[in-house]
Amino acid sequence: MTLYFDTKVQFLDSEAISTVSSWHPVEPIFAVASYSNERGGSVTIFDDTGIPLRDVSFPVHPTSQATVLTWHPERKILLTGWENGEIHAWFEGKRDFASVNGPHKSPIMLLEFSEKGGRVITADAMGVLTGWRFDGQAQFLTMFNHDLRDPLLHITFRRSIQSASSKELTNLARAAVAGDEAALDQLTSWRPRTAVRNLAHASVHDNYCFYACTQAGILYYINQTGTCTEIVRGDTIPIMQILWHPKQDSIVILMEDITIGHYEVDTNGQIAELDRVKLSGKVSGSKSAITWVAGCALAILTGDLSVRIWDIETNDNYVLSMELTASGADRPPVTGTAGAATAAAQE
């Protein structure tokens, strides 16, 4: 059974209003952006007990506030984007936040690291998109800049999908390190020269390619060199979210009208439709969301008191519904209804 504990966060300014927060993906720390009339905008980093980190001078701006926070996927490095276009970075062991000089003059709306953290993408409210190379130390170097003249809604980096043989090799190596003699014998006898070469590259690859979606419904693909290619010019229906498939080169797209599409992706970022589902919901797509829950199953929120589950490989689907009591005092039961999501008519 999972237990949850409430901990009061000890803000430095008790009158500040929290606007944005972000947990580190692997470390027990999180950052919160706040704003108050007296101090203006600020960013504070806390440990998992809700206490601000010591020996850190947190940034404060009298007239601007932080709009986006993002962590390096592996290291204690925080990037903050502000509504005046500024970008600030904090590195573990440093007292002060460092300023990152960039071309942005309007609010930073998106700020994303690549899978391993070697590339950073920033985008502002005017549609200016910038790619940065992180040198692994404390420098972010501008690699490319595109003025798309349309606000971006979402950025999704391409994932590095391991082949079946590479996964098998990695699993054998882990088992051998853990003391499995049979795995060690199989590893040493299985094409050792090729195996060692593949294993050396299996865990270090960082994919710099990514998709960018604009408010006008245009989907761009930007490769590792920064070349920008228009992939889809939709019928003005914005793409709200893109998920990369965890096991294959394909993506799942959520549109603002709560249409969900599954697309195969080639090496150049071009897409081919595999499946499409139109859902009904009580809110617009800006309030809906999708996420992977297990294997190839998607959890879908459409604004009502239910979570729709759709397995995109088997096409099985069901609904987890929450029936609230009139008073709302009792904990709502969760029930599963197989096939209930078939109200989503496939186009």
mmCIF file of C-alpha atoms in Angstrom:
data_model
loop_
_atom_site.group_PDB
_atom_site.id
_atom_site.type_symbol
_atom_site.label_atom_id
_atom_site.label_comp_id
_atom_site.label_asym_id
_atom_site.label_seq_id
_atom_site.Cartn_x
_atom_site.Cartn_y
_atom_site.Cartn_z
ATOM 1 C CA MET A 1 0.000 0.000 0.000
ATOM 2 C CA THR A 2 1.280 3.472 -0.889
ATOM 3 C CA LEU A 3 1.456 6.040 1.918
ATOM 4 C CA TYR A 4 1.460 9.796 1.345
ATOM 5 C CA PHE A 5 2.701 12.420 3.789
ATOM 6 C CA ASP A 6 1.896 16.123 3.825
ATOM 7 C CA THR A 7 4.849 18.434 4.396
ATOM 8 C CA LYS A 8 4.541 22.207 4.622
ATOM 9 C CA VAL A 9 6.984 23.973 2.345
ATOM 10 C CA GLN A 10 8.892 26.725 4.140
ATOM 11 C CA PHE A 11 8.809 29.626 1.694
ATOM 12 C CA LEU A 12 11.164 32.532 2.264
ATOM 13 C CA ASP A 13 8.286 34.936 1.541
ATOM 14 C CA SER A 14 5.068 33.821 3.227
ATOM 15 C CA GLU A 15 3.014 36.275 1.155
ATOM 16 C CA ALA A 16 4.243 35.015 -2.222
ATOM 17 C CA ILE A 17 1.962 33.173 -4.640
ATOM 18 C CA SER A 18 3.420 30.014 -6.177
ATOM 19 C CA THR A 19 3.067 29.929 -9.968
ATOM 20 C CA VAL A 20 5.268 27.101 -11.318
ATOM 21 C CA SER A 21 6.925 24.058 -9.726
ATOM 22 C CA SER A 22 9.168 21.251 -10.951
ATOM 23 C CA TRP A 23 10.571 18.111 -9.289
ATOM 24 C CA HIS A 24 13.953 16.791 -10.318
ATOM 25 C CA PRO A 25 13.409 13.503 -12.214
ATOM 26 C CA VAL A 26 15.870 11.481 -10.074
ATOM 27 C CA GLU A 27 17.040 13.657 -7.150
ATOM 28 C CA PRO A 28 14.992 14.515 -4.000
ATOM 29 C CA ILE A 29 14.819 18.263 -4.720
ATOM 30 C CA PHE A 30 12.279 20.553 -6.370
ATOM 31 C CA ALA A 31 12.013 24.157 -7.487
ATOM 32 C CA VAL A 32 9.136 26.616 -7.126
ATOM 33 C CA ALA A 33 8.604 29.944 -8.873
ATOM 34 C CA SER A 34 6.732 32.569 -6.865
ATOM 35 C CA TYR A 35 5.551 36.160 -7.123
ATOM 36 C CA SER A 36 4.646 38.811 -4.576
ATOM 37 C CA ASN A 37 3.915 42.522 -4.816
ATOM 38 C CA GLU A 38 6.762 43.352 -2.431
ATOM 39 C CA ARG A 39 9.597 41.219 -3.864
ATOM 40 C CA GLY A 40 8.432 40.531 -7.426
ATOM 41 C CA GLY A 41 9.307 37.216 -9.041
ATOM 42 C CA SER A 42 11.592 34.643 -7.447
ATOM 43 C CA VAL A 43 12.691 31.005 -7.696
ATOM 44 C CA THR A 44 13.478 28.808 -4.689
ATOM 45 C CA ILE A 45 14.962 25.302 -4.566
ATOM 46 C CA PHE A 46 13.820 22.983 -1.756
ATOM 47 C CA ASP A 47 14.848 19.572 -0.496
ATOM 48 C CA ASP A 48 12.265 16.814 -0.072
ATOM 49 C CA THR A 49 11.428 18.037 3.454
ATOM 50 C CA GLY A 50 10.312 21.424 2.131
ATOM 51 C CA ILE A 51 13.340 23.369 3.405
ATOM 52 C CA PRO A 52 15.161 25.805 1.058
ATOM 53 C CA LEU A 53 18.663 24.714 0.086
ATOM 54 C CA ARG A 54 21.376 26.394 2.104
ATOM 55 C CA ASP A 55 24.201 28.465 0.629
ATOM 56 C CA VAL A 56 22.190 29.323 -2.486
ATOM 57 C CA SER A 57 21.362 32.904 -3.487
ATOM 58 C CA PHE A 58 17.965 32.605 -5.149
ATOM 59 C CA PRO A 59 17.123 34.997 -8.030
ATOM 60 C CA VAL A 60 14.618 37.808 -7.459
ATOM 61 C CA HIS A 61 13.292 40.217 -10.098
ATOM 62 C CA PRO A 62 11.234 43.258 -9.052
ATOM 63 C CA THR A 63 8.972 43.374 -12.139
ATOM 64 C CA SER A 64 9.253 39.971 -13.832
ATOM 65 C CA GLN A 65 8.418 36.409 -12.800
ATOM 66 C CA ALA A 66 9.612 32.971 -13.840
ATOM 67 C CA THR A 67 7.399 31.299 -16.433
ATOM 68 C CA VAL A 68 9.020 27.868 -16.799
ATOM 69 C CA LEU A 69 11.397 25.622 -14.809
ATOM 70 C CA THR A 70 13.201 22.515 -16.026
ATOM 71 C CA TRP A 71 15.820 20.161 -14.576
ATOM 72 C CA HIS A 72 18.677 18.350 -16.259
ATOM 73 C CA PRO A 73 17.536 14.693 -16.605
ATOM 74 C CA GLU A 74 20.444 13.335 -14.544
ATOM 75 C CA ARG A 75 22.381 16.141 -12.831
ATOM 76 C CA LYS A 76 21.427 18.842 -10.332
ATOM 77 C CA ILE A 77 21.159 21.627 -12.895
ATOM 78 C CA LEU A 78 18.110 23.895 -13.027
ATOM 79 C CA LEU A 79 17.157 26.173 -15.913
ATOM 80 C CA THR A 80 14.630 28.964 -15.374
ATOM 81 C CA GLY A 81 12.860 31.014 -18.057
ATOM 82 C CA TRP A 82 11.372 34.420 -17.267
ATOM 83 C CA GLU A 83 8.633 36.579 -18.765
ATOM 84 C CA ASN A 84 11.181 39.252 -19.766
ATOM 85 C CA GLY A 85 12.997 36.689 -21.950
ATOM 86 C CA GLU A 86 15.861 36.057 -19.534
ATOM 87 C CA ILE A 87 17.242 32.561 -18.818
ATOM 88 C CA HIS A 88 19.083 31.696 -15.600
ATOM 89 C CA ALA A 89 20.853 28.459 -14.653
ATOM 90 C CA TRP A 90 21.793 26.954 -11.296
ATOM 91 C CA PHE A 91 24.520 24.316 -10.989
ATOM 92 C CA GLU A 92 25.032 22.088 -7.966
ATOM 93 C CA GLY A 93 27.730 23.493 -5.712
ATOM 94 C CA LYS A 94 27.272 27.056 -6.985
ATOM 95 C CA ARG A 95 25.845 29.792 -4.801
ATOM 96 C CA ASP A 96 24.498 32.080 -7.518
ATOM 97 C CA PHE A 97 22.358 31.503 -10.579
ATOM 98 C CA ALA A 98 24.221 32.193 -13.833
ATOM 99 C CA SER A 99 22.708 34.247 -16.648
ATOM 100 C CA VAL A 100 22.423 32.559 -20.065
ATOM 101 C CA ASN A 101 22.596 35.139 -22.847
ATOM 102 C CA GLY A 102 20.042 34.446 -25.583
ATOM 103 C CA PRO A 103 17.967 36.071 -28.330
ATOM 104 C CA HIS A 104 14.633 36.053 -26.500
ATOM 105 C CA LYS A 105 12.843 39.352 -25.829
ATOM 106 C CA SER A 106 9.403 37.996 -24.872
ATOM 107 C CA PRO A 107 8.251 35.505 -22.203
ATOM 108 C CA ILE A 108 9.940 32.096 -22.274
ATOM 109 C CA MET A 109 7.135 29.559 -22.789
ATOM 110 C CA LEU A 110 9.021 26.279 -23.329
ATOM 111 C CA LEU A 111 12.336 25.020 -21.990
ATOM 112 C CA GLU A 112 13.338 21.375 -22.527
ATOM 113 C CA PHE A 113 16.422 19.163 -22.114
ATOM 114 C CA SER A 114 17.118 16.270 -24.478
ATOM 115 C CA GLU A 115 17.012 12.677 -23.213
ATOM 116 C CA LYS A 116 20.560 12.763 -21.790
ATOM 117 C CA GLY A 117 20.800 16.528 -21.320
ATOM 118 C CA GLY A 118 23.250 17.406 -24.100
ATOM 119 C CA ARG A 119 20.826 19.697 -25.956
ATOM 120 C CA VAL A 120 18.447 22.379 -24.635
ATOM 121 C CA ILE A 121 15.566 23.989 -26.532
ATOM 122 C CA THR A 122 13.969 27.305 -25.566
ATOM 123 C CA ALA A 123 10.954 28.987 -27.161
ATOM 124 C CA ASP A 124 9.270 32.301 -26.400
ATOM 125 C CA ALA A 125 5.802 33.801 -26.863
ATOM 126 C CA MET A 126 6.709 35.345 -30.240
ATOM 127 C CA GLY A 127 7.666 32.001 -31.791
ATOM 128 C CA VAL A 128 11.458 32.317 -31.549
ATOM 129 C CA LEU A 129 12.993 28.861 -31.047
ATOM 130 C CA THR A 130 16.637 28.419 -30.005
ATOM 131 C CA GLY A 131 18.793 25.300 -29.690
ATOM 132 C CA TRP A 132 21.665 25.153 -27.195
ATOM 133 C CA ARG A 133 24.520 22.717 -26.646
ATOM 134 C CA PHE A 134 25.374 21.954 -23.032
ATOM 135 C CA ASP A 135 29.124 21.325 -22.734
ATOM 136 C CA GLY A 136 28.771 19.244 -19.570
ATOM 137 C CA GLN A 137 30.374 21.893 -17.382
ATOM 138 C CA ALA A 138 28.667 25.265 -17.011
ATOM 139 C CA GLN A 139 28.223 26.625 -20.533
ATOM 140 C CA PHE A 140 25.211 26.703 -22.842
ATOM 141 C CA LEU A 141 26.294 27.480 -26.416
ATOM 142 C CA THR A 142 23.828 28.624 -29.095
ATOM 143 C CA MET A 143 23.620 26.088 -31.944
ATOM 144 C CA PHE A 144 20.711 27.419 -34.054
ATOM 145 C CA ASN A 145 17.853 29.891 -33.997
ATOM 146 C CA HIS A 146 14.502 29.858 -35.863
ATOM 147 C CA ASP A 147 11.868 32.580 -35.948
ATOM 148 C CA LEU A 148 8.695 30.538 -36.568
ATOM 149 C CA ARG A 149 6.463 33.626 -36.011
ATOM 150 C CA ASP A 150 3.906 31.501 -34.191
ATOM 151 C CA PRO A 151 3.812 30.598 -30.466
ATOM 152 C CA LEU A 152 4.880 27.031 -29.718
ATOM 153 C CA LEU A 153 2.685 24.833 -27.541
ATOM 154 C CA HIS A 154 4.791 21.726 -27.125
ATOM 155 C CA ILE A 155 8.264 20.238 -27.703
ATOM 156 C CA THR A 156 9.030 16.513 -27.724
ATOM 157 C CA PHE A 157 12.541 15.122 -28.148
ATOM 158 C CA ARG A 158 13.052 11.965 -30.154
ATOM 159 C CA ARG A 159 13.809 8.969 -27.958
ATOM 160 C CA SER A 160 16.621 6.492 -28.485
ATOM 161 C CA ILE A 161 14.897 3.154 -29.118
ATOM 162 C CA GLN A 162 17.096 0.124 -28.474
ATOM 163 C CA SER A 163 16.914 -2.769 -30.921
ATOM 164 C CA ALA A 164 15.883 -6.202 -29.635
ATOM 165 C CA SER A 165 19.474 -7.512 -29.865
ATOM 166 C CA SER A 166 20.825 -4.464 -28.040
ATOM 167 C CA LYS A 167 18.274 -4.905 -25.234
ATOM 168 C CA GLU A 168 19.153 -8.598 -24.935
ATOM 169 C CA LEU A 169 22.842 -7.737 -24.781
ATOM 170 C CA THR A 170 22.273 -5.085 -22.120
ATOM 171 C CA ASN A 171 20.211 -7.481 -19.988
ATOM 172 C CA LEU A 172 22.902 -10.150 -20.280
ATOM 173 C CA ALA A 173 25.556 -7.671 -19.188
ATOM 174 C CA ARG A 174 23.508 -6.639 -16.150
ATOM 175 C CA ALA A 175 22.916 -10.253 -15.178
ATOM 176 C CA ALA A 176 26.618 -11.069 -15.575
ATOM 177 C CA VAL A 177 27.612 -8.132 -13.360
ATOM 178 C CA ALA A 178 25.102 -9.368 -10.769
ATOM 179 C CA GLY A 179 26.890 -12.740 -10.669
ATOM 180 C CA ASP A 180 24.872 -14.859 -13.110
ATOM 181 C CA GLU A 181 27.483 -17.305 -14.485
ATOM 182 C CA ALA A 182 25.190 -18.569 -17.242
ATOM 183 C CA ALA A 183 24.665 -15.007 -18.477
ATOM 184 C CA LEU A 184 28.420 -14.399 -18.335
ATOM 185 C CA ASP A 185 29.124 -17.513 -20.432
ATOM 186 C CA GLN A 186 26.456 -16.534 -22.961
ATOM 187 C CA LEU A 187 27.773 -12.973 -23.146
ATOM 188 C CA THR A 188 31.376 -14.030 -23.797
ATOM 189 C CA SER A 189 30.406 -16.600 -26.440
ATOM 190 C CA TRP A 190 27.933 -14.396 -28.350
ATOM 191 C CA ARG A 191 29.866 -12.613 -31.154
ATOM 192 C CA PRO A 192 32.217 -10.874 -28.668
ATOM 193 C CA ARG A 193 33.674 -8.198 -30.999
ATOM 194 C CA THR A 194 30.301 -6.981 -32.290
ATOM 195 C CA ALA A 195 28.702 -7.356 -28.869
ATOM 196 C CA VAL A 196 31.308 -5.241 -27.138
ATOM 197 C CA ARG A 197 31.033 -2.520 -29.786
ATOM 198 C CA ASN A 198 27.229 -2.422 -29.539
ATOM 199 C CA LEU A 199 27.324 -2.447 -25.759
ATOM 200 C CA ALA A 200 29.747 0.481 -25.684
ATOM 201 C CA HIS A 201 27.317 2.661 -27.636
ATOM 202 C CA ALA A 202 24.044 1.374 -26.160
ATOM 203 C CA SER A 203 23.948 3.624 -23.097
ATOM 204 C CA VAL A 204 25.576 6.872 -24.256
ATOM 205 C CA HIS A 205 23.427 7.973 -27.183
ATOM 206 C CA ASP A 206 21.591 11.280 -26.814
ATOM 207 C CA ASN A 207 19.078 12.093 -29.528
ATOM 208 C CA TYR A 208 18.981 15.803 -30.373
ATOM 209 C CA CYS A 209 16.083 15.586 -32.884
ATOM 210 C CA PHE A 210 12.682 16.857 -31.749
ATOM 211 C CA TYR A 211 9.170 17.862 -32.783
ATOM 212 C CA ALA A 212 7.719 21.335 -32.178
ATOM 213 C CA CYS A 213 3.995 22.169 -32.359
ATOM 214 C CA THR A 214 2.663 25.677 -32.976
ATOM 215 C CA GLN A 215 -0.595 27.356 -32.050
ATOM 216 C CA ALA A 216 -1.627 27.403 -35.729
ATOM 217 C CA GLY A 217 -1.524 23.597 -35.884
ATOM 218 C CA ILE A 218 1.836 23.279 -37.697
ATOM 219 C CA LEU A 219 4.154 20.416 -36.729
ATOM 220 C CA TYR A 220 7.900 20.937 -37.290
ATOM 221 C CA TYR A 221 10.750 18.431 -37.075
ATOM 222 C CA ILE A 222 14.197 19.768 -36.172
ATOM 223 C CA ASN A 223 17.131 17.387 -36.639
ATOM 224 C CA GLN A 224 20.444 17.237 -34.772
ATOM 225 C CA THR A 225 22.022 19.966 -36.924
ATOM 226 C CA GLY A 226 19.103 22.354 -36.386
ATOM 227 C CA THR A 227 17.518 21.984 -39.827
ATOM 228 C CA CYS A 228 13.785 22.750 -39.476
ATOM 229 C CA THR A 229 11.288 20.854 -41.657
ATOM 230 C CA GLU A 230 7.537 21.368 -41.779
ATOM 231 C CA ILE A 231 5.901 17.950 -41.316
ATOM 232 C CA VAL A 232 2.193 18.713 -40.996
ATOM 233 C CA ARG A 233 0.171 21.858 -41.610
ATOM 234 C CA GLY A 234 -3.086 20.974 -39.898
ATOM 235 C CA ASP A 235 -6.534 22.445 -40.337
ATOM 236 C CA THR A 236 -5.777 25.090 -37.655
ATOM 237 C CA ILE A 237 -6.400 22.544 -34.872
ATOM 238 C CA PRO A 238 -3.457 22.919 -32.467
ATOM 239 C CA ILE A 239 -1.460 19.887 -31.365
ATOM 240 C CA MET A 240 -1.467 20.007 -27.572
ATOM 241 C CA GLN A 241 0.781 17.073 -26.699
ATOM 242 C CA ILE A 242 3.118 14.516 -28.291
ATOM 243 C CA LEU A 243 4.320 11.316 -26.614
ATOM 244 C CA TRP A 244 7.117 9.180 -27.984
ATOM 245 C CA HIS A 245 6.376 5.450 -28.003
ATOM 246 C CA PRO A 246 8.545 3.696 -25.378
ATOM 247 C CA LYS A 247 9.288 0.663 -27.582
ATOM 248 C CA GLN A 248 9.245 1.769 -31.219
ATOM 249 C CA ASP A 249 9.764 4.741 -33.525
ATOM 250 C CA SER A 250 6.269 6.155 -33.386
ATOM 251 C CA ILE A 251 4.462 9.031 -31.705
ATOM 252 C CA VAL A 252 1.039 9.634 -30.209
ATOM 253 C CA ILE A 253 -0.479 13.080 -30.809
ATOM 254 C CA LEU A 254 -3.257 14.779 -28.817
ATOM 255 C CA MET A 255 -5.169 17.488 -30.695
ATOM 256 C CA GLU A 256 -7.132 20.320 -29.118
ATOM 257 C CA ASP A 257 -10.426 18.746 -30.236
ATOM 258 C CA ILE A 258 -9.438 15.590 -28.249
ATOM 259 C CA THR A 259 -8.493 13.599 -31.330
ATOM 260 C CA ILE A 260 -5.674 11.135 -30.629
ATOM 261 C CA GLY A 261 -3.500 9.871 -33.479
ATOM 262 C CA HIS A 262 -0.798 7.198 -33.587
ATOM 263 C CA TYR A 263 1.893 7.756 -36.238
ATOM 264 C CA GLU A 264 4.937 5.835 -37.425
ATOM 265 C CA VAL A 265 8.116 7.941 -37.698
ATOM 266 C CA ASP A 266 10.902 7.460 -40.238
ATOM 267 C CA THR A 267 14.546 8.503 -39.878
ATOM 268 C CA ASN A 268 13.849 11.972 -41.308
ATOM 269 C CA GLY A 269 10.937 12.700 -38.975
ATOM 270 C CA GLN A 270 8.205 12.155 -41.585
ATOM 271 C CA ILE A 271 5.093 10.505 -40.142
ATOM 272 C CA ALA A 272 2.521 7.992 -41.433
ATOM 273 C CA GLU A 273 -0.814 7.500 -39.683
ATOM 274 C CA LEU A 274 -1.375 4.128 -38.018
ATOM 275 C CA ASP A 275 -4.558 4.835 -36.077
ATOM 276 C CA ARG A 276 -6.808 7.710 -35.035
ATOM 277 C CA VAL A 277 -9.492 8.058 -32.362
ATOM 278 C CA LYS A 278 -11.907 10.937 -31.743
ATOM 279 C CA LEU A 279 -12.984 11.223 -28.114
ATOM 280 C CA SER A 280 -15.861 13.085 -26.543
ATOM 281 C CA GLY A 281 -15.216 15.230 -23.491
ATOM 282 C CA LYS A 282 -16.557 18.065 -21.373
ATOM 283 C CA VAL A 283 -13.601 20.401 -21.846
ATOM 284 C CA SER A 284 -11.409 21.577 -24.693
ATOM 285 C CA GLY A 285 -8.148 19.864 -25.475
ATOM 286 C CA SER A 286 -6.195 22.479 -23.534
ATOM 287 C CA LYS A 287 -7.469 20.788 -20.372
ATOM 288 C CA SER A 288 -7.108 17.211 -21.596
ATOM 289 C CA ALA A 289 -3.934 15.125 -21.309
ATOM 290 C CA ILE A 290 -2.377 11.773 -22.195
ATOM 291 C CA THR A 291 0.389 9.735 -20.567
ATOM 292 C CA TRP A 292 1.852 6.229 -20.732
ATOM 293 C CA VAL A 293 0.794 4.028 -17.825
ATOM 294 C CA ALA A 294 2.029 0.512 -18.640
ATOM 295 C CA GLY A 295 3.643 -0.926 -21.733
ATOM 296 C CA CYS A 296 1.751 0.504 -24.689
ATOM 297 C CA ALA A 297 -1.328 1.626 -22.757
ATOM 298 C CA LEU A 298 -2.355 5.279 -22.702
ATOM 299 C CA ALA A 299 -4.209 7.021 -19.889
ATOM 300 C CA ILE A 300 -6.456 9.774 -21.271
ATOM 301 C CA LEU A 301 -8.129 12.638 -19.400
ATOM 302 C CA THR A 302 -11.019 14.406 -21.136
ATOM 303 C CA GLY A 303 -12.471 16.567 -18.365
ATOM 304 C CA ASP A 304 -15.032 14.246 -16.785
ATOM 305 C CA LEU A 305 -14.648 12.099 -13.651
ATOM 306 C CA SER A 306 -12.981 9.202 -15.444
ATOM 307 C CA VAL A 307 -9.687 8.035 -16.871
ATOM 308 C CA ARG A 308 -9.821 6.278 -20.221
ATOM 309 C CA ILE A 309 -7.242 3.568 -20.898
ATOM 310 C CA TRP A 310 -6.385 2.667 -24.496
ATOM 311 C CA ASP A 311 -3.868 -0.004 -25.505
ATOM 312 C CA ILE A 312 -2.671 1.210 -28.890
ATOM 313 C CA GLU A 313 -1.256 -2.213 -29.845
ATOM 314 C CA THR A 314 -4.261 -4.419 -29.071
ATOM 315 C CA ASN A 315 -6.875 -1.634 -29.371
ATOM 316 C CA ASP A 316 -8.369 -2.770 -26.049
ATOM 317 C CA ASN A 317 -9.881 0.024 -23.972
ATOM 318 C CA TYR A 318 -11.765 0.597 -20.754
ATOM 319 C CA VAL A 319 -12.693 3.367 -18.334
ATOM 320 C CA LEU A 320 -11.709 3.972 -14.723
ATOM 321 C CA SER A 321 -14.596 5.980 -13.326
ATOM 322 C CA MET A 322 -14.807 7.875 -10.031
ATOM 323 C CA GLU A 323 -18.256 8.255 -8.503
ATOM 324 C CA LEU A 324 -18.223 11.170 -6.046
ATOM 325 C CA THR A 325 -20.718 11.280 -3.191
ATOM 326 C CA ALA A 326 -23.011 14.270 -2.775
ATOM 327 C CA SER A 327 -20.976 15.643 0.137
ATOM 328 C CA GLY A 328 -17.641 14.680 -1.326
ATOM 329 C CA ALA A 329 -16.523 13.615 2.160
ATOM 330 C CA ASP A 330 -16.052 9.942 1.346
ATOM 331 C CA ARG A 331 -13.255 8.612 -0.765
ATOM 332 C CA PRO A 332 -14.594 7.907 -4.270
ATOM 333 C CA PRO A 333 -14.526 4.273 -5.418
ATOM 334 C CA VAL A 334 -12.677 3.441 -8.610
ATOM 335 C CA THR A 335 -14.326 1.018 -10.993
ATOM 336 C CA GLY A 336 -13.219 -0.369 -14.327
ATOM 337 C CA THR A 337 -15.619 -0.861 -17.208
ATOM 338 C CA ALA A 338 -14.231 -2.891 -20.080
ATOM 339 C CA GLY A 339 -15.090 -1.518 -23.485
ATOM 340 C CA ALA A 340 -16.722 1.596 -22.074
ATOM 341 C CA ALA A 341 -14.414 3.824 -24.071
ATOM 342 C CA THR A 342 -15.901 2.611 -27.324
ATOM 343 C CA ALA A 343 -17.931 5.802 -27.273
ATOM 344 C CA ALA A 344 -14.812 7.204 -28.862
ATOM 345 C CA ALA A 345 -15.648 6.687 -32.494
ATOM 346 C CA GLN A 346 -12.736 5.883 -34.738
ATOM 347 C CA GLU A 347 -12.493 8.018 -37.831
#
